[in-house]
C-alpha cells in the first residue's frame, strides 16, 4: 500500500513560482510512474506531468510544457513539481498519483494511488 501526501500549495501572483512536494510512504517500486494532476472547480481532473521512477522519463501536458518541471528524490521517496511563470488558469487543486504498472499514462484511471491534494491559487 502506498500513501501520498502533497504540500507546498498556496496563493501566488501571476508570473510567480511554487514548488509542490509529494511524500510517499510505502515502497515505490522501480516500475512505478509518478504523476501530478490538477482539478479546477467544476472541471475534470487533468494531467500535468509524469515521471517514470526508474528511467526518469518525463511527460508534460501541453499547457504546462516549458513552465513546469517534475523531479524525484529516491532517497526521500518524494516527487516534486516546480511551477514557474504561473498563470491564473493554473489555479486548481494539485494531486500526486502513482501508477504501479508504470504505464506512463496521462489518464486518471491508470493511477492506483492518489493524494488528497494541495490548493494552488494564482492571482492576476
Short mmCIF file of N, CA, C and O in Angstrom, two decimals:
data_model
loop_
_atom_site.label_atom_id
_atom_site.label_comp_id
_atom_site.label_asym_id
_atom_site.label_seq_id
_atom_site.Cartn_x
_atom_site.Cartn_y
_atom_site.Cartn_z
N UNK A 1 0.85 -1.19 0.00
CA UNK A 1 0.00 0.00 0.00
C UNK A 1 0.89 1.24 0.00
O UNK A 1 1.90 1.30 0.69
N UNK A 2 0.51 2.21 -0.78
CA UNK A 2 1.25 3.46 -0.89
C UNK A 2 0.35 4.61 -0.47
O UNK A 2 -0.82 4.68 -0.88
N UNK A 3 0.87 5.49 0.36
CA UNK A 3 0.14 6.70 0.73
C UNK A 3 0.91 7.91 0.23
O UNK A 3 2.14 7.96 0.34
N UNK A 4 0.19 8.87 -0.31
CA UNK A 4 0.80 10.06 -0.89
C UNK A 4 0.28 11.31 -0.18
O UNK A 4 -0.94 11.45 0.00
N UNK A 5 1.17 12.20 0.20
CA UNK A 5 0.78 13.43 0.88
C UNK A 5 1.45 14.61 0.17
O UNK A 5 2.68 14.69 0.10
N UNK A 6 0.62 15.52 -0.33
CA UNK A 6 1.12 16.70 -1.03
C UNK A 6 1.28 17.87 -0.07
O UNK A 6 0.57 17.97 0.94
N UNK A 7 2.19 18.77 -0.44
CA UNK A 7 2.37 20.02 0.30
C UNK A 7 2.96 21.06 -0.63
O UNK A 7 3.40 20.72 -1.74
N UNK A 8 2.95 22.31 -0.18
CA UNK A 8 3.60 23.37 -0.94
C UNK A 8 2.68 24.30 -1.69
O UNK A 8 3.14 25.26 -2.31
N UNK A 9 1.39 24.02 -1.67
CA UNK A 9 0.46 24.90 -2.36
C UNK A 9 0.32 26.23 -1.65
O UNK A 9 0.82 26.42 -0.55
N UNK A 10 -0.36 27.16 -2.31
CA UNK A 10 -0.58 28.47 -1.71
C UNK A 10 -1.08 29.47 -2.72
O UNK A 10 -1.46 29.11 -3.84
N UNK A 11 -1.07 30.73 -2.32
CA UNK A 11 -1.51 31.83 -3.17
C UNK A 11 -0.28 32.54 -3.72
O UNK A 11 0.62 32.91 -2.95
N UNK A 12 -0.26 32.76 -5.02
CA UNK A 12 0.89 33.41 -5.66
C UNK A 12 0.38 34.33 -6.77
O UNK A 12 -0.69 34.07 -7.35
N UNK A 13 1.12 35.37 -7.05
CA UNK A 13 0.74 36.27 -8.13
C UNK A 13 1.14 35.68 -9.49
O UNK A 13 2.09 34.88 -9.58
N UNK A 14 0.43 36.09 -10.51
CA UNK A 14 0.77 35.66 -11.86
C UNK A 14 2.22 35.98 -12.17
O UNK A 14 2.72 37.05 -11.81
N UNK A 15 2.89 35.03 -12.80
CA UNK A 15 4.31 35.17 -13.10
C UNK A 15 5.21 34.60 -12.04
O UNK A 15 6.42 34.46 -12.26
N UNK A 16 4.64 34.26 -10.89
CA UNK A 16 5.42 33.73 -9.80
C UNK A 16 5.68 32.24 -9.91
O UNK A 16 5.35 31.60 -10.92
N UNK A 17 6.30 31.69 -8.85
CA UNK A 17 6.69 30.28 -8.82
C UNK A 17 6.24 29.62 -7.53
O UNK A 17 6.09 30.28 -6.50
N UNK A 18 6.05 28.31 -7.61
CA UNK A 18 5.78 27.48 -6.44
C UNK A 18 6.42 26.12 -6.67
O UNK A 18 6.55 25.68 -7.81
N UNK A 19 6.75 25.47 -5.57
CA UNK A 19 7.26 24.10 -5.66
C UNK A 19 6.39 23.20 -4.81
O UNK A 19 6.28 23.40 -3.59
N UNK A 20 5.76 22.24 -5.45
CA UNK A 20 4.93 21.27 -4.76
C UNK A 20 5.76 20.03 -4.44
O UNK A 20 6.62 19.64 -5.22
N UNK A 21 5.44 19.42 -3.31
CA UNK A 21 6.11 18.19 -2.89
C UNK A 21 5.08 17.10 -2.68
O UNK A 21 3.95 17.37 -2.26
N UNK A 22 5.50 15.88 -2.94
CA UNK A 22 4.66 14.70 -2.70
C UNK A 22 5.51 13.68 -1.96
O UNK A 22 6.49 13.15 -2.53
N UNK A 23 5.15 13.43 -0.72
CA UNK A 23 5.87 12.45 0.09
C UNK A 23 5.13 11.13 0.04
O UNK A 23 3.93 11.07 0.30
N UNK A 24 5.85 10.08 -0.30
CA UNK A 24 5.25 8.75 -0.42
C UNK A 24 5.68 7.88 0.74
O UNK A 24 6.87 7.79 1.05
N UNK A 25 4.71 7.26 1.38
CA UNK A 25 5.01 6.24 2.39
C UNK A 25 4.70 4.88 1.79
O UNK A 25 3.78 4.75 1.01
N UNK A 26 5.49 3.89 2.16
CA UNK A 26 5.37 2.62 1.47
C UNK A 26 6.39 2.60 0.35
O UNK A 26 6.91 3.63 -0.06
N UNK A 27 6.65 1.43 -0.15
CA UNK A 27 7.72 1.28 -1.11
C UNK A 27 7.26 1.62 -2.52
O UNK A 27 6.31 1.07 -3.04
N UNK A 28 7.97 2.57 -3.15
CA UNK A 28 7.72 2.92 -4.54
C UNK A 28 8.67 2.09 -5.38
O UNK A 28 9.88 2.31 -5.39
N UNK A 29 8.15 1.12 -6.09
CA UNK A 29 9.00 0.23 -6.86
C UNK A 29 9.47 0.88 -8.15
O UNK A 29 8.88 1.87 -8.60
N UNK A 30 10.50 0.32 -8.72
CA UNK A 30 11.12 0.94 -9.90
C UNK A 30 10.18 1.00 -11.08
O UNK A 30 10.36 1.80 -11.98
N UNK A 31 9.15 0.18 -11.09
CA UNK A 31 8.22 0.17 -12.22
C UNK A 31 7.18 1.30 -12.15
O UNK A 31 6.52 1.58 -13.13
N UNK A 32 7.07 1.94 -10.99
CA UNK A 32 6.03 2.94 -10.81
C UNK A 32 6.26 4.17 -11.69
O UNK A 32 7.39 4.62 -11.85
N UNK A 33 5.17 4.71 -12.19
CA UNK A 33 5.16 6.05 -12.75
C UNK A 33 4.50 6.97 -11.73
O UNK A 33 3.45 6.65 -11.20
N UNK A 34 5.13 8.10 -11.47
CA UNK A 34 4.56 9.11 -10.57
C UNK A 34 4.10 10.30 -11.40
O UNK A 34 4.74 10.66 -12.39
N UNK A 35 3.00 10.90 -10.98
CA UNK A 35 2.43 11.98 -11.79
C UNK A 35 1.78 13.04 -10.93
O UNK A 35 1.50 12.83 -9.74
N UNK A 36 1.56 14.17 -11.54
CA UNK A 36 0.75 15.25 -10.98
C UNK A 36 -0.43 15.49 -11.90
O UNK A 36 -0.27 15.55 -13.12
N UNK A 37 -1.60 15.61 -11.28
CA UNK A 37 -2.81 16.02 -11.96
C UNK A 37 -3.35 17.25 -11.25
O UNK A 37 -2.98 17.53 -10.12
N UNK A 38 -4.25 17.95 -11.90
CA UNK A 38 -4.90 19.09 -11.25
C UNK A 38 -6.38 19.12 -11.61
O UNK A 38 -6.78 18.66 -12.67
N UNK A 39 -7.13 19.71 -10.69
CA UNK A 39 -8.57 19.80 -10.89
C UNK A 39 -9.06 21.16 -10.42
O UNK A 39 -8.95 21.50 -9.24
N UNK A 40 -9.60 21.91 -11.36
CA UNK A 40 -10.19 23.21 -11.06
C UNK A 40 -11.67 23.01 -10.74
O UNK A 40 -12.27 22.01 -11.16
N UNK A 41 -12.29 23.94 -10.02
CA UNK A 41 -13.71 23.79 -9.66
C UNK A 41 -14.58 23.60 -10.88
O UNK A 41 -14.49 24.35 -11.86
N UNK A 42 -15.43 22.57 -10.85
CA UNK A 42 -16.35 22.32 -11.93
C UNK A 42 -15.75 21.69 -13.16
O UNK A 42 -16.42 21.53 -14.18
N UNK A 43 -14.46 21.32 -13.09
CA UNK A 43 -13.79 20.74 -14.25
C UNK A 43 -13.27 19.34 -13.93
O UNK A 43 -13.18 18.94 -12.78
N UNK A 44 -12.90 18.63 -14.98
CA UNK A 44 -12.34 17.29 -14.81
C UNK A 44 -10.90 17.38 -14.32
O UNK A 44 -10.24 18.41 -14.45
N UNK A 45 -10.43 16.27 -13.79
CA UNK A 45 -9.04 16.19 -13.35
C UNK A 45 -8.14 16.03 -14.59
O UNK A 45 -8.33 15.13 -15.39
N UNK A 46 -7.18 16.93 -14.73
CA UNK A 46 -6.33 16.98 -15.92
C UNK A 46 -4.89 16.59 -15.61
O UNK A 46 -4.36 16.90 -14.54
N UNK A 47 -4.28 15.95 -16.59
CA UNK A 47 -2.88 15.56 -16.47
C UNK A 47 -1.97 16.79 -16.50
O UNK A 47 -2.17 17.70 -17.32
N UNK A 48 -0.97 16.80 -15.64
CA UNK A 48 0.00 17.89 -15.61
C UNK A 48 1.38 17.39 -16.03
O UNK A 48 1.99 17.91 -16.96
N UNK A 49 1.88 16.36 -15.32
CA UNK A 49 3.22 15.86 -15.60
C UNK A 49 3.38 14.46 -15.02
O UNK A 49 2.68 14.11 -14.07
N UNK A 50 4.29 13.68 -15.61
CA UNK A 50 4.57 12.33 -15.10
C UNK A 50 6.05 12.03 -15.22
O UNK A 50 6.76 12.61 -16.06
N UNK A 51 6.49 11.09 -14.38
CA UNK A 51 7.90 10.73 -14.31
C UNK A 51 8.00 9.23 -14.05
O UNK A 51 7.40 8.74 -13.09
N UNK A 52 8.76 8.53 -14.89
CA UNK A 52 8.98 7.11 -14.60
C UNK A 52 10.01 7.00 -13.50
O UNK A 52 11.04 7.68 -13.53
N UNK A 53 9.76 6.16 -12.54
CA UNK A 53 10.60 6.12 -11.34
C UNK A 53 12.01 5.64 -11.65
O UNK A 53 12.98 6.16 -11.14
N UNK A 54 12.11 4.64 -12.51
CA UNK A 54 13.42 4.04 -12.79
C UNK A 54 14.16 4.78 -13.89
O UNK A 54 15.33 5.10 -13.76
N UNK A 55 13.47 5.09 -14.95
CA UNK A 55 14.14 5.63 -16.12
C UNK A 55 14.20 7.13 -16.20
O UNK A 55 14.84 7.69 -17.08
N UNK A 56 13.48 7.81 -15.30
CA UNK A 56 13.47 9.27 -15.29
C UNK A 56 12.97 9.89 -16.59
O UNK A 56 13.39 10.98 -16.96
N UNK A 57 12.13 9.18 -17.31
CA UNK A 57 11.49 9.81 -18.47
C UNK A 57 10.37 10.71 -17.95
O UNK A 57 9.66 10.37 -17.02
N UNK A 58 10.23 11.86 -18.58
CA UNK A 58 9.22 12.81 -18.16
C UNK A 58 8.23 13.10 -19.27
O UNK A 58 8.56 13.04 -20.46
N UNK A 59 7.01 13.44 -18.85
CA UNK A 59 5.94 13.76 -19.78
C UNK A 59 5.21 14.97 -19.21
O UNK A 59 5.02 15.07 -18.00
N UNK A 60 4.77 15.86 -20.09
CA UNK A 60 4.09 17.07 -19.65
C UNK A 60 2.84 17.33 -20.47
O UNK A 60 2.79 17.03 -21.66
N UNK A 61 1.84 17.91 -19.79
CA UNK A 61 0.69 18.39 -20.50
C UNK A 61 1.06 19.61 -21.34
O UNK A 61 1.97 20.37 -20.97
N UNK A 62 0.37 19.82 -22.42
CA UNK A 62 0.71 20.90 -23.33
C UNK A 62 0.65 22.27 -22.66
O UNK A 62 1.45 23.16 -22.97
N UNK A 63 -0.27 22.44 -21.74
CA UNK A 63 -0.47 23.76 -21.14
C UNK A 63 0.64 24.13 -20.15
O UNK A 63 0.76 25.30 -19.78
N UNK A 64 1.44 23.16 -19.72
CA UNK A 64 2.48 23.46 -18.72
C UNK A 64 3.89 23.23 -19.26
O UNK A 64 4.87 23.55 -18.59
N UNK A 65 3.99 22.71 -20.47
CA UNK A 65 5.29 22.40 -21.04
C UNK A 65 6.15 23.66 -21.11
O UNK A 65 5.70 24.70 -21.58
N UNK A 66 7.37 23.55 -20.63
CA UNK A 66 8.28 24.69 -20.62
C UNK A 66 8.17 25.57 -19.39
O UNK A 66 9.02 26.42 -19.16
N UNK A 67 7.13 25.36 -18.59
CA UNK A 67 6.95 26.17 -17.36
C UNK A 67 7.08 25.32 -16.10
O UNK A 67 7.50 25.84 -15.05
N UNK A 68 6.70 24.06 -16.17
CA UNK A 68 6.72 23.18 -15.00
C UNK A 68 7.78 22.09 -15.20
O UNK A 68 8.04 21.67 -16.33
N UNK A 69 8.34 21.64 -14.08
CA UNK A 69 9.32 20.56 -14.12
C UNK A 69 9.02 19.55 -13.02
O UNK A 69 8.88 19.94 -11.85
N UNK A 70 8.92 18.28 -13.40
CA UNK A 70 8.71 17.22 -12.42
C UNK A 70 10.06 16.56 -12.13
O UNK A 70 10.89 16.38 -13.03
N UNK A 71 10.28 16.22 -10.87
CA UNK A 71 11.53 15.59 -10.48
C UNK A 71 11.27 14.67 -9.29
O UNK A 71 10.17 14.66 -8.73
N UNK A 72 12.30 13.92 -8.90
CA UNK A 72 12.13 12.99 -7.78
C UNK A 72 13.39 12.94 -6.93
O UNK A 72 14.47 13.33 -7.38
N UNK A 73 13.22 12.45 -5.73
CA UNK A 73 14.33 12.17 -4.83
C UNK A 73 14.12 10.76 -4.32
O UNK A 73 13.27 10.54 -3.45
N UNK A 74 14.86 9.81 -4.86
CA UNK A 74 14.66 8.41 -4.50
C UNK A 74 14.91 8.17 -3.01
O UNK A 74 14.20 7.40 -2.36
N UNK A 75 15.92 8.82 -2.48
CA UNK A 75 16.28 8.59 -1.08
C UNK A 75 15.17 9.04 -0.15
O UNK A 75 14.95 8.45 0.91
N UNK A 76 14.47 10.09 -0.55
CA UNK A 76 13.39 10.62 0.30
C UNK A 76 12.03 10.08 -0.11
O UNK A 76 11.03 10.43 0.51
N UNK A 77 12.00 9.26 -1.15
CA UNK A 77 10.72 8.73 -1.63
C UNK A 77 9.75 9.88 -1.92
O UNK A 77 8.58 9.86 -1.48
N UNK A 78 10.23 10.86 -2.63
CA UNK A 78 9.45 12.06 -2.87
C UNK A 78 9.48 12.47 -4.34
O UNK A 78 10.43 12.17 -5.07
N UNK A 79 8.43 13.15 -4.74
CA UNK A 79 8.30 13.69 -6.08
C UNK A 79 7.97 15.17 -5.95
O UNK A 79 7.25 15.57 -5.02
N UNK A 80 8.49 15.97 -6.87
CA UNK A 80 8.30 17.40 -6.80
C UNK A 80 7.74 17.94 -8.11
O UNK A 80 7.90 17.34 -9.17
N UNK A 81 7.08 19.08 -8.01
CA UNK A 81 6.63 19.80 -9.20
C UNK A 81 7.04 21.25 -9.03
O UNK A 81 6.47 21.96 -8.20
N UNK A 82 8.03 21.66 -9.79
CA UNK A 82 8.45 23.05 -9.80
C UNK A 82 7.63 23.79 -10.85
O UNK A 82 7.66 23.44 -12.02
N UNK A 83 6.89 24.80 -10.40
CA UNK A 83 5.99 25.52 -11.28
C UNK A 83 6.49 26.95 -11.43
O UNK A 83 6.72 27.64 -10.41
N UNK A 84 6.65 27.40 -12.66
CA UNK A 84 7.10 28.76 -12.92
C UNK A 84 6.19 29.46 -13.91
O UNK A 84 5.33 28.84 -14.55
N UNK A 85 6.36 30.76 -14.02
CA UNK A 85 5.53 31.58 -14.92
C UNK A 85 4.06 31.26 -14.74
O UNK A 85 3.32 31.06 -15.72
N UNK A 86 3.64 31.22 -13.51
CA UNK A 86 2.27 30.80 -13.20
C UNK A 86 1.24 31.77 -13.76
O UNK A 86 1.47 32.99 -13.81
N UNK A 87 0.12 31.20 -14.16
CA UNK A 87 -0.98 31.96 -14.75
C UNK A 87 -2.24 31.71 -13.92
O UNK A 87 -2.37 30.66 -13.27
N UNK A 88 -3.20 32.64 -13.98
CA UNK A 88 -4.45 32.41 -13.24
C UNK A 88 -5.12 31.08 -13.62
O UNK A 88 -5.74 30.44 -12.76
N UNK A 89 -4.97 30.65 -14.85
CA UNK A 89 -5.59 29.39 -15.27
C UNK A 89 -4.90 28.16 -14.70
O UNK A 89 -5.38 27.04 -14.89
N UNK A 90 -3.79 28.34 -14.00
CA UNK A 90 -3.15 27.24 -13.29
C UNK A 90 -3.81 26.98 -11.93
O UNK A 90 -3.45 26.02 -11.23
N UNK A 91 -4.72 27.84 -11.54
CA UNK A 91 -5.41 27.68 -10.27
C UNK A 91 -6.19 26.37 -10.23
O UNK A 91 -7.01 26.11 -11.11
N UNK A 92 -5.91 25.54 -9.23
CA UNK A 92 -6.54 24.22 -9.12
C UNK A 92 -6.05 23.54 -7.85
O UNK A 92 -5.11 24.02 -7.20
N UNK A 93 -6.68 22.41 -7.54
CA UNK A 93 -6.13 21.51 -6.54
C UNK A 93 -5.20 20.54 -7.28
O UNK A 93 -5.62 19.91 -8.26
N UNK A 94 -3.97 20.44 -6.81
CA UNK A 94 -2.97 19.59 -7.46
C UNK A 94 -2.84 18.29 -6.67
O UNK A 94 -2.61 18.30 -5.45
N UNK A 95 -2.96 17.18 -7.40
CA UNK A 95 -2.90 15.86 -6.79
C UNK A 95 -1.69 15.08 -7.29
O UNK A 95 -1.40 15.09 -8.49
N UNK A 96 -1.04 14.41 -6.38
CA UNK A 96 0.02 13.47 -6.71
C UNK A 96 -0.61 12.09 -6.92
O UNK A 96 -1.57 11.74 -6.22
N UNK A 97 -0.06 11.31 -7.86
CA UNK A 97 -0.62 9.99 -8.14
C UNK A 97 0.49 9.01 -8.49
O UNK A 97 1.55 9.41 -8.99
N UNK A 98 0.22 7.72 -8.25
CA UNK A 98 1.19 6.67 -8.55
C UNK A 98 0.54 5.56 -9.36
O UNK A 98 -0.56 5.10 -9.02
N UNK A 99 1.20 5.16 -10.41
CA UNK A 99 0.75 4.07 -11.28
C UNK A 99 1.70 2.90 -11.07
O UNK A 99 2.85 2.96 -11.51
N UNK A 100 1.26 1.88 -10.41
CA UNK A 100 2.16 0.77 -10.05
C UNK A 100 2.59 -0.06 -11.25
O UNK A 100 3.56 -0.82 -11.16
N UNK A 101 1.91 0.11 -12.39
CA UNK A 101 2.30 -0.66 -13.56
C UNK A 101 3.19 0.15 -14.51
O UNK A 101 3.60 -0.36 -15.55
N UNK A 102 3.45 1.39 -14.15
CA UNK A 102 4.40 2.18 -14.91
C UNK A 102 4.03 2.43 -16.35
O UNK A 102 4.89 2.45 -17.22
N UNK A 103 2.75 2.66 -16.60
CA UNK A 103 2.31 2.81 -17.98
C UNK A 103 2.73 4.14 -18.60
O UNK A 103 2.72 4.28 -19.82
N UNK A 104 3.08 5.12 -17.76
CA UNK A 104 3.38 6.43 -18.31
C UNK A 104 2.15 7.12 -18.86
O UNK A 104 2.26 8.06 -19.66
N UNK A 105 0.99 6.68 -18.41
CA UNK A 105 -0.25 7.20 -18.96
C UNK A 105 -0.55 8.62 -18.49
O UNK A 105 -0.09 9.06 -17.44
N UNK A 106 -1.37 9.30 -19.29
CA UNK A 106 -1.87 10.62 -18.93
C UNK A 106 -3.32 10.54 -18.46
O UNK A 106 -3.98 11.55 -18.27
N UNK A 107 -3.82 9.32 -18.28
CA UNK A 107 -5.22 9.11 -17.97
C UNK A 107 -5.43 8.76 -16.51
O UNK A 107 -4.74 7.87 -15.96
N UNK A 108 -6.41 9.38 -15.89
CA UNK A 108 -6.71 9.17 -14.48
C UNK A 108 -6.90 7.69 -14.10
O UNK A 108 -6.35 7.24 -13.09
N UNK A 109 -7.65 6.90 -14.88
CA UNK A 109 -7.93 5.51 -14.46
C UNK A 109 -6.69 4.63 -14.34
O UNK A 109 -6.75 3.57 -13.71
N UNK A 110 -5.58 5.03 -14.94
CA UNK A 110 -4.37 4.21 -14.88
C UNK A 110 -3.64 4.34 -13.54
O UNK A 110 -2.71 3.59 -13.28
N UNK A 111 -4.04 5.29 -12.73
CA UNK A 111 -3.33 5.56 -11.48
C UNK A 111 -4.04 4.93 -10.29
O UNK A 111 -5.25 5.05 -10.13
N UNK A 112 -3.24 4.22 -9.49
CA UNK A 112 -3.78 3.40 -8.41
C UNK A 112 -3.85 4.12 -7.07
O UNK A 112 -4.70 3.78 -6.24
N UNK A 113 -2.95 5.05 -6.86
CA UNK A 113 -2.86 5.73 -5.56
C UNK A 113 -2.91 7.23 -5.79
O UNK A 113 -2.27 7.75 -6.72
N UNK A 114 -3.62 7.91 -4.88
CA UNK A 114 -3.81 9.36 -5.00
C UNK A 114 -3.63 10.03 -3.65
O UNK A 114 -4.02 9.48 -2.61
N UNK A 115 -3.09 11.23 -3.70
CA UNK A 115 -3.06 12.06 -2.51
C UNK A 115 -4.32 12.91 -2.42
O UNK A 115 -5.10 12.97 -3.39
N UNK A 116 -4.47 13.59 -1.29
CA UNK A 116 -5.66 14.42 -1.07
C UNK A 116 -5.61 15.74 -1.83
O UNK A 116 -6.64 16.37 -2.05
N UNK A 117 -4.43 16.16 -2.20
CA UNK A 117 -4.29 17.36 -2.99
C UNK A 117 -3.84 18.57 -2.19
O UNK A 117 -4.01 18.63 -0.96
N UNK A 118 -3.28 19.53 -2.89
CA UNK A 118 -2.88 20.81 -2.31
C UNK A 118 -3.36 21.92 -3.22
O UNK A 118 -3.25 21.84 -4.44
N UNK A 119 -3.92 22.97 -2.62
CA UNK A 119 -4.54 24.05 -3.39
C UNK A 119 -3.49 25.04 -3.88
O UNK A 119 -2.65 25.51 -3.11
N UNK A 120 -3.57 25.35 -5.16
CA UNK A 120 -2.74 26.41 -5.76
C UNK A 120 -3.68 27.47 -6.32
O UNK A 120 -4.60 27.15 -7.07
N UNK A 121 -3.47 28.71 -5.92
CA UNK A 121 -4.28 29.82 -6.41
C UNK A 121 -3.35 30.88 -6.99
O UNK A 121 -2.41 31.31 -6.31
N UNK A 122 -3.61 31.30 -8.22
CA UNK A 122 -2.78 32.29 -8.89
C UNK A 122 -3.63 33.52 -9.16
O UNK A 122 -4.64 33.44 -9.87
N UNK A 123 -3.22 34.63 -8.60
CA UNK A 123 -3.98 35.87 -8.78
C UNK A 123 -3.41 36.67 -9.95
O UNK A 123 -2.22 36.65 -10.22
N UNK A 124 -4.31 37.41 -10.61
CA UNK A 124 -3.89 38.19 -11.78
C UNK A 124 -3.41 39.57 -11.39
O UNK A 124 -3.57 40.01 -10.27
#
